[in-house]
Amino acid sequence: MTAAAPKQPLTLKLCAPRGFCAGVSRAIQIVEEALARYGAPVYVRHEIVHNKYVVDSLKAKGAIFVDELDEIPETDAPVIFSAHGVPKKVPEAAASRGLFFLDATCPLVSKVHKETILHHRRGKEVVLIGHRGHPEVVGTMGQVPDGAVHLVETVEDARTFEPKSPEALAFTTQTTLSVDDTAEIIAALTERFPSITAPHREDICYATTNRQAAVKAVAPTVDAMVVVGAPNSSNTQRLREVAERLGCKRSVLVQRAEDVNAESFREFASVGISAGASAPEVLVEEIIDAFAREFDVTVETVVTAEESMVFGLPRELREGVEA
């Protein structure tokens, strides 16, 4: 009997932190707890988080996902708003219909909403640094009247933006942006408008910052980077971009193990693995297993930060959990 050929060695370096953040964990727990407490169905406006595996898992438990409230029939079932936040008109419309709704908006996104409202009340023009059309940006801009927030996406936007009142400006940011890109945009704004009011605390969330820092530590030490997550996830796309900028020969975003073509990694001796804040760890494990089937893998974990953040559930669900 011929012995099997030895597998090619491959070192996998796992970024830590990676995967679920506190806001994502809370949002998923809200849907699961609502299903447990009230039974199926539970309606969810938009994807609760940007991850198909998570959404499909919740669908299997009885969650019904809709794009808009008018798709929901008259019902006593809970209606849940996604972790990305919603414009103010959405809960107002839900209340006018008498719907029982639960808000799964990440508390760090809610912080940006409150900042935007406060700046507007104080008579300031608000600049929002973010990506047009992203649900979080739509939700933040929808906290104040149309036209009260100016969206800035790039350094060039910051250099050409013309406010009505240059001495009465404030800025906020989407929570899932590239730390480095955002710093450049802020620098351009502050150079032009030295009196612009900044957030009391940085708006880019701790999880986004930590995951990018972990990729920055790993990417220069590996040949390629695999980022696990959804293509419509802003924080996940930023991780792939960070690795690409740091010189990885290949930086790819994958959703599941079947997206990994192991043969295409044979030219590499080392691969880094990270995961966006809405990607569950089971998907990372799937991808490690996919590499292990083709290579003799050695797994190392590179830890750049420890996370212990936990966000509480809405009052309506918290009482049941505490009991």
PDB file of C-alpha atoms in Angstrom, residues 23-218:
ATOM      1  CA  GLY A  23     -23.518  45.184  19.741  1.00  0.00           C
ATOM      2  CA  VAL A  24     -23.934  42.229  17.375  1.00  0.00           C
ATOM      3  CA  SER A  25     -24.239  39.745  20.252  1.00  0.00           C
ATOM      4  CA  ARG A  26     -26.906  41.934  21.856  1.00  0.00           C
ATOM      5  CA  ALA A  27     -28.912  42.266  18.617  1.00  0.00           C
ATOM      6  CA  ILE A  28     -28.945  38.510  18.007  1.00  0.00           C
ATOM      7  CA  GLN A  29     -29.844  37.870  21.636  1.00  0.00           C
ATOM      8  CA  ILE A  30     -32.783  40.283  21.322  1.00  0.00           C
ATOM      9  CA  VAL A  31     -34.234  38.265  18.429  1.00  0.00           C
ATOM     10  CA  GLU A  32     -33.624  34.930  20.163  1.00  0.00           C
ATOM     11  CA  GLU A  33     -35.047  36.147  23.473  1.00  0.00           C
ATOM     12  CA  ALA A  34     -38.109  37.625  21.740  1.00  0.00           C
ATOM     13  CA  LEU A  35     -38.729  34.265  20.023  1.00  0.00           C
ATOM     14  CA  ALA A  36     -38.347  32.427  23.325  1.00  0.00           C
ATOM     15  CA  ARG A  37     -40.605  34.820  25.209  1.00  0.00           C
ATOM     16  CA  TYR A  38     -43.320  35.590  22.651  1.00  0.00           C
ATOM     17  CA  GLY A  39     -43.027  32.694  20.216  1.00  0.00           C
ATOM     18  CA  ALA A  40     -42.808  32.785  16.425  1.00  0.00           C
ATOM     19  CA  PRO A  41     -43.134  34.779  14.357  1.00  0.00           C
ATOM     20  CA  VAL A  42     -40.945  37.727  15.257  1.00  0.00           C
ATOM     21  CA  TYR A  43     -40.560  40.368  12.557  1.00  0.00           C
ATOM     22  CA  VAL A  44     -37.175  41.997  11.904  1.00  0.00           C
ATOM     23  CA  ARG A  45     -36.800  45.116   9.776  1.00  0.00           C
ATOM     24  CA  HIS A  46     -33.710  44.623   7.573  1.00  0.00           C
ATOM     25  CA  GLU A  47     -30.944  42.139   8.367  1.00  0.00           C
ATOM     26  CA  ILE A  48     -30.451  42.154  12.131  1.00  0.00           C
ATOM     27  CA  VAL A  49     -26.707  42.131  11.355  1.00  0.00           C
ATOM     28  CA  HIS A  50     -24.901  41.791   8.043  1.00  0.00           C
ATOM     29  CA  ASN A  51     -24.332  38.042   7.954  1.00  0.00           C
ATOM     30  CA  LYS A  52     -26.292  35.494   5.899  1.00  0.00           C
ATOM     31  CA  TYR A  53     -25.457  32.602   8.235  1.00  0.00           C
ATOM     32  CA  VAL A  54     -26.855  34.509  11.222  1.00  0.00           C
ATOM     33  CA  VAL A  55     -29.950  35.668   9.327  1.00  0.00           C
ATOM     34  CA  ASP A  56     -30.682  32.161   7.998  1.00  0.00           C
ATOM     35  CA  SER A  57     -30.238  30.685  11.487  1.00  0.00           C
ATOM     36  CA  LEU A  58     -32.777  33.144  12.914  1.00  0.00           C
ATOM     37  CA  LYS A  59     -35.183  32.499  10.032  1.00  0.00           C
ATOM     38  CA  ALA A  60     -35.078  28.792  10.903  1.00  0.00           C
ATOM     39  CA  LYS A  61     -36.130  29.690  14.467  1.00  0.00           C
ATOM     40  CA  GLY A  62     -39.121  31.735  13.318  1.00  0.00           C
ATOM     41  CA  ALA A  63     -37.846  35.231  12.532  1.00  0.00           C
ATOM     42  CA  ILE A  64     -39.346  36.928   9.472  1.00  0.00           C
ATOM     43  CA  PHE A  65     -37.172  39.568   7.826  1.00  0.00           C
ATOM     44  CA  VAL A  66     -38.763  42.459   5.944  1.00  0.00           C
ATOM     45  CA  ASP A  67     -37.416  45.518   4.166  1.00  0.00           C
ATOM     46  CA  GLU A  68     -40.091  47.928   5.394  1.00  0.00           C
ATOM     47  CA  LEU A  69     -42.812  48.059   8.049  1.00  0.00           C
ATOM     48  CA  ASP A  70     -45.626  48.060   5.480  1.00  0.00           C
ATOM     49  CA  GLU A  71     -44.746  44.426   4.706  1.00  0.00           C
ATOM     50  CA  ILE A  72     -45.809  43.473   8.237  1.00  0.00           C
ATOM     51  CA  PRO A  73     -49.513  42.584   8.702  1.00  0.00           C
ATOM     52  CA  GLU A  74     -51.542  43.802  11.648  1.00  0.00           C
ATOM     53  CA  THR A  75     -50.030  41.761  14.452  1.00  0.00           C
ATOM     54  CA  ASP A  76     -49.234  41.569  18.155  1.00  0.00           C
ATOM     55  CA  ALA A  77     -45.893  39.931  17.352  1.00  0.00           C
ATOM     56  CA  PRO A  78     -42.707  41.856  18.202  1.00  0.00           C
ATOM     57  CA  VAL A  79     -41.072  43.955  15.506  1.00  0.00           C
ATOM     58  CA  ILE A  80     -37.302  44.394  15.900  1.00  0.00           C
ATOM     59  CA  PHE A  81     -35.106  47.101  14.397  1.00  0.00           C
ATOM     60  CA  SER A  82     -31.614  46.076  13.283  1.00  0.00           C
ATOM     61  CA  ALA A  83     -28.312  46.760  15.042  1.00  0.00           C
ATOM     62  CA  HIS A  84     -27.463  49.423  12.439  1.00  0.00           C
ATOM     63  CA  GLY A  85     -30.157  51.801  13.680  1.00  0.00           C
ATOM     64  CA  VAL A  86     -33.121  53.357  11.886  1.00  0.00           C
ATOM     65  CA  PRO A  87     -34.327  56.848  10.969  1.00  0.00           C
ATOM     66  CA  LYS A  88     -36.580  58.463  13.557  1.00  0.00           C
ATOM     67  CA  LYS A  89     -39.584  58.063  11.247  1.00  0.00           C
ATOM     68  CA  VAL A  90     -39.447  54.253  11.556  1.00  0.00           C
ATOM     69  CA  PRO A  91     -40.318  53.933  15.286  1.00  0.00           C
ATOM     70  CA  GLU A  92     -42.807  56.767  14.800  1.00  0.00           C
ATOM     71  CA  ALA A  93     -44.541  54.773  12.042  1.00  0.00           C
ATOM     72  CA  ALA A  94     -44.472  51.621  14.184  1.00  0.00           C
ATOM     73  CA  ALA A  95     -46.049  53.487  17.107  1.00  0.00           C
ATOM     74  CA  SER A  96     -48.745  54.975  14.875  1.00  0.00           C
ATOM     75  CA  ARG A  97     -49.743  51.431  13.861  1.00  0.00           C
ATOM     76  CA  GLY A  98     -49.710  50.208  17.430  1.00  0.00           C
ATOM     77  CA  LEU A  99     -46.925  47.727  16.743  1.00  0.00           C
ATOM     78  CA  PHE A 100     -44.929  46.324  19.646  1.00  0.00           C
ATOM     79  CA  PHE A 101     -41.341  47.082  18.680  1.00  0.00           C
ATOM     80  CA  LEU A 102     -37.927  46.404  20.179  1.00  0.00           C
ATOM     81  CA  ASP A 103     -34.895  48.449  19.219  1.00  0.00           C
ATOM     82  CA  ALA A 104     -31.723  46.399  18.657  1.00  0.00           C
ATOM     83  CA  THR A 105     -29.671  49.437  17.600  1.00  0.00           C
ATOM     84  CA  CYS A 106     -26.116  49.096  18.901  1.00  0.00           C
ATOM     85  CA  PRO A 107     -25.668  51.491  21.841  1.00  0.00           C
ATOM     86  CA  LEU A 108     -22.548  52.889  20.157  1.00  0.00           C
ATOM     87  CA  VAL A 109     -24.629  53.770  17.090  1.00  0.00           C
ATOM     88  CA  SER A 110     -27.252  55.308  19.384  1.00  0.00           C
ATOM     89  CA  LYS A 111     -24.439  57.476  20.791  1.00  0.00           C
ATOM     90  CA  VAL A 112     -23.836  58.889  17.295  1.00  0.00           C
ATOM     91  CA  HIS A 113     -27.586  59.507  16.908  1.00  0.00           C
ATOM     92  CA  LYS A 114     -27.660  61.480  20.157  1.00  0.00           C
ATOM     93  CA  GLU A 115     -24.617  63.518  19.168  1.00  0.00           C
ATOM     94  CA  THR A 116     -26.195  64.389  15.833  1.00  0.00           C
ATOM     95  CA  ILE A 117     -29.457  65.477  17.457  1.00  0.00           C
ATOM     96  CA  LEU A 118     -27.630  67.544  20.075  1.00  0.00           C
ATOM     97  CA  HIS A 119     -25.468  69.343  17.509  1.00  0.00           C
ATOM     98  CA  HIS A 120     -28.556  70.128  15.427  1.00  0.00           C
ATOM     99  CA  ARG A 121     -30.410  71.505  18.450  1.00  0.00           C
ATOM    100  CA  ARG A 122     -27.426  73.761  19.184  1.00  0.00           C
ATOM    101  CA  GLY A 123     -27.648  75.238  15.711  1.00  0.00           C
ATOM    102  CA  LYS A 124     -24.617  73.515  14.229  1.00  0.00           C
ATOM    103  CA  GLU A 125     -24.328  72.111  10.744  1.00  0.00           C
ATOM    104  CA  VAL A 126     -23.456  68.430  11.080  1.00  0.00           C
ATOM    105  CA  VAL A 127     -20.923  66.655   8.898  1.00  0.00           C
ATOM    106  CA  LEU A 128     -21.295  62.863   8.910  1.00  0.00           C
ATOM    107  CA  ILE A 129     -18.275  60.896   7.714  1.00  0.00           C
ATOM    108  CA  GLY A 130     -19.574  57.642   6.274  1.00  0.00           C
ATOM    109  CA  HIS A 131     -20.631  55.569   3.267  1.00  0.00           C
ATOM    110  CA  ARG A 132     -23.705  56.681   1.327  1.00  0.00           C
ATOM    111  CA  GLY A 133     -26.573  54.211   1.503  1.00  0.00           C
ATOM    112  CA  HIS A 134     -25.210  52.174   4.411  1.00  0.00           C
ATOM    113  CA  PRO A 135     -28.063  51.452   6.881  1.00  0.00           C
ATOM    114  CA  GLU A 136     -26.166  53.088   9.731  1.00  0.00           C
ATOM    115  CA  VAL A 137     -25.680  56.282   7.724  1.00  0.00           C
ATOM    116  CA  VAL A 138     -29.333  56.293   6.650  1.00  0.00           C
ATOM    117  CA  GLY A 139     -30.355  55.905  10.288  1.00  0.00           C
ATOM    118  CA  THR A 140     -28.071  58.653  11.569  1.00  0.00           C
ATOM    119  CA  MET A 141     -29.085  61.149   8.887  1.00  0.00           C
ATOM    120  CA  GLY A 142     -32.699  60.313   9.642  1.00  0.00           C
ATOM    121  CA  GLN A 143     -32.457  61.565  13.224  1.00  0.00           C
ATOM    122  CA  VAL A 144     -32.765  65.200  12.104  1.00  0.00           C
ATOM    123  CA  PRO A 145     -34.638  67.019   9.310  1.00  0.00           C
ATOM    124  CA  ASP A 146     -33.609  66.452   5.702  1.00  0.00           C
ATOM    125  CA  GLY A 147     -30.626  68.589   4.732  1.00  0.00           C
ATOM    126  CA  ALA A 148     -29.386  69.062   8.305  1.00  0.00           C
ATOM    127  CA  VAL A 149     -26.564  66.532   7.853  1.00  0.00           C
ATOM    128  CA  HIS A 150     -23.892  66.738   5.149  1.00  0.00           C
ATOM    129  CA  LEU A 151     -22.388  63.398   4.161  1.00  0.00           C
ATOM    130  CA  VAL A 152     -18.628  63.327   3.552  1.00  0.00           C
ATOM    131  CA  GLU A 153     -17.205  60.090   2.144  1.00  0.00           C
ATOM    132  CA  THR A 154     -13.670  60.992   1.058  1.00  0.00           C
ATOM    133  CA  VAL A 155     -10.808  63.385   1.667  1.00  0.00           C
ATOM    134  CA  GLU A 156     -11.765  65.121  -1.576  1.00  0.00           C
ATOM    135  CA  ASP A 157     -15.304  65.606  -0.230  1.00  0.00           C
ATOM    136  CA  ALA A 158     -13.809  67.182   2.898  1.00  0.00           C
ATOM    137  CA  ARG A 159     -11.700  69.548   0.787  1.00  0.00           C
ATOM    138  CA  THR A 160     -14.592  70.708  -1.395  1.00  0.00           C
ATOM    139  CA  PHE A 161     -17.469  70.734   1.113  1.00  0.00           C
ATOM    140  CA  GLU A 162     -18.917  74.248   1.485  1.00  0.00           C
ATOM    141  CA  PRO A 163     -20.943  74.766   4.691  1.00  0.00           C
ATOM    142  CA  LYS A 164     -23.423  77.561   5.193  1.00  0.00           C
ATOM    143  CA  SER A 165     -21.891  78.445   8.561  1.00  0.00           C
ATOM    144  CA  PRO A 166     -18.157  77.561   8.716  1.00  0.00           C
ATOM    145  CA  GLU A 167     -17.945  78.736  12.328  1.00  0.00           C
ATOM    146  CA  ALA A 168     -20.822  76.496  13.456  1.00  0.00           C
ATOM    147  CA  LEU A 169     -19.777  73.002  12.371  1.00  0.00           C
ATOM    148  CA  ALA A 170     -19.632  69.628  14.100  1.00  0.00           C
ATOM    149  CA  PHE A 171     -18.775  66.174  12.817  1.00  0.00           C
ATOM    150  CA  THR A 172     -19.732  62.625  13.650  1.00  0.00           C
ATOM    151  CA  THR A 173     -18.725  59.377  11.971  1.00  0.00           C
ATOM    152  CA  GLN A 174     -20.109  56.009  11.036  1.00  0.00           C
ATOM    153  CA  THR A 175     -18.909  53.487  13.636  1.00  0.00           C
ATOM    154  CA  THR A 176     -17.451  50.939  11.197  1.00  0.00           C
ATOM    155  CA  LEU A 177     -15.043  53.004   9.090  1.00  0.00           C
ATOM    156  CA  SER A 178     -11.351  52.591   8.350  1.00  0.00           C
ATOM    157  CA  VAL A 179      -9.496  54.209  11.234  1.00  0.00           C
ATOM    158  CA  ASP A 180      -6.739  55.498   8.938  1.00  0.00           C
ATOM    159  CA  ASP A 181      -9.034  56.792   6.172  1.00  0.00           C
ATOM    160  CA  THR A 182     -11.239  58.554   8.700  1.00  0.00           C
ATOM    161  CA  ALA A 183      -8.223  60.209  10.343  1.00  0.00           C
ATOM    162  CA  GLU A 184      -7.244  61.666   6.960  1.00  0.00           C
ATOM    163  CA  ILE A 185     -10.760  63.004   6.391  1.00  0.00           C
ATOM    164  CA  ILE A 186     -10.896  64.537   9.873  1.00  0.00           C
ATOM    165  CA  ALA A 187      -7.496  66.139   9.314  1.00  0.00           C
ATOM    166  CA  ALA A 188      -8.745  67.710   6.082  1.00  0.00           C
ATOM    167  CA  LEU A 189     -11.855  69.052   7.806  1.00  0.00           C
ATOM    168  CA  THR A 190      -9.996  70.463  10.805  1.00  0.00           C
ATOM    169  CA  GLU A 191      -7.418  72.093   8.550  1.00  0.00           C
ATOM    170  CA  ARG A 192     -10.182  73.953   6.723  1.00  0.00           C
ATOM    171  CA  PHE A 193     -12.425  74.510   9.750  1.00  0.00           C
ATOM    172  CA  PRO A 194     -10.269  74.709  12.917  1.00  0.00           C
ATOM    173  CA  SER A 195     -13.288  75.386  15.145  1.00  0.00           C
ATOM    174  CA  ILE A 196     -15.237  72.295  14.037  1.00  0.00           C
ATOM    175  CA  THR A 197     -16.618  70.387  17.033  1.00  0.00           C
ATOM    176  CA  ALA A 198     -15.424  66.795  17.371  1.00  0.00           C
ATOM    177  CA  PRO A 199     -17.205  63.978  19.250  1.00  0.00           C
ATOM    178  CA  HIS A 200     -16.468  63.850  22.989  1.00  0.00           C
ATOM    179  CA  ARG A 201     -15.315  60.279  22.380  1.00  0.00           C
ATOM    180  CA  GLU A 202     -14.348  58.817  19.031  1.00  0.00           C
ATOM    181  CA  ASP A 203     -17.335  57.501  17.086  1.00  0.00           C
ATOM    182  CA  ILE A 204     -15.543  54.598  15.392  1.00  0.00           C
ATOM    183  CA  CYS A 205     -16.400  51.805  17.785  1.00  0.00           C
ATOM    184  CA  TYR A 206     -13.946  49.840  19.917  1.00  0.00           C
ATOM    185  CA  ALA A 207     -14.638  46.620  17.987  1.00  0.00           C
ATOM    186  CA  THR A 208     -13.876  48.158  14.593  1.00  0.00           C
ATOM    187  CA  THR A 209     -10.692  49.733  15.952  1.00  0.00           C
ATOM    188  CA  ASN A 210      -9.536  46.542  17.697  1.00  0.00           C
ATOM    189  CA  ARG A 211     -10.152  44.300  14.690  1.00  0.00           C
ATOM    190  CA  GLN A 212      -8.278  46.633  12.371  1.00  0.00           C
ATOM    191  CA  ALA A 213      -5.384  46.812  14.851  1.00  0.00           C
ATOM    192  CA  ALA A 214      -5.221  43.006  14.966  1.00  0.00           C
ATOM    193  CA  VAL A 215      -5.081  42.800  11.165  1.00  0.00           C
ATOM    194  CA  LYS A 216      -2.339  45.455  11.139  1.00  0.00           C
ATOM    195  CA  ALA A 217      -0.308  43.275  13.511  1.00  0.00           C
ATOM    196  CA  VAL A 218      -0.778  40.078  11.505  1.00  0.00           C
TER     197      VAL A 218
END
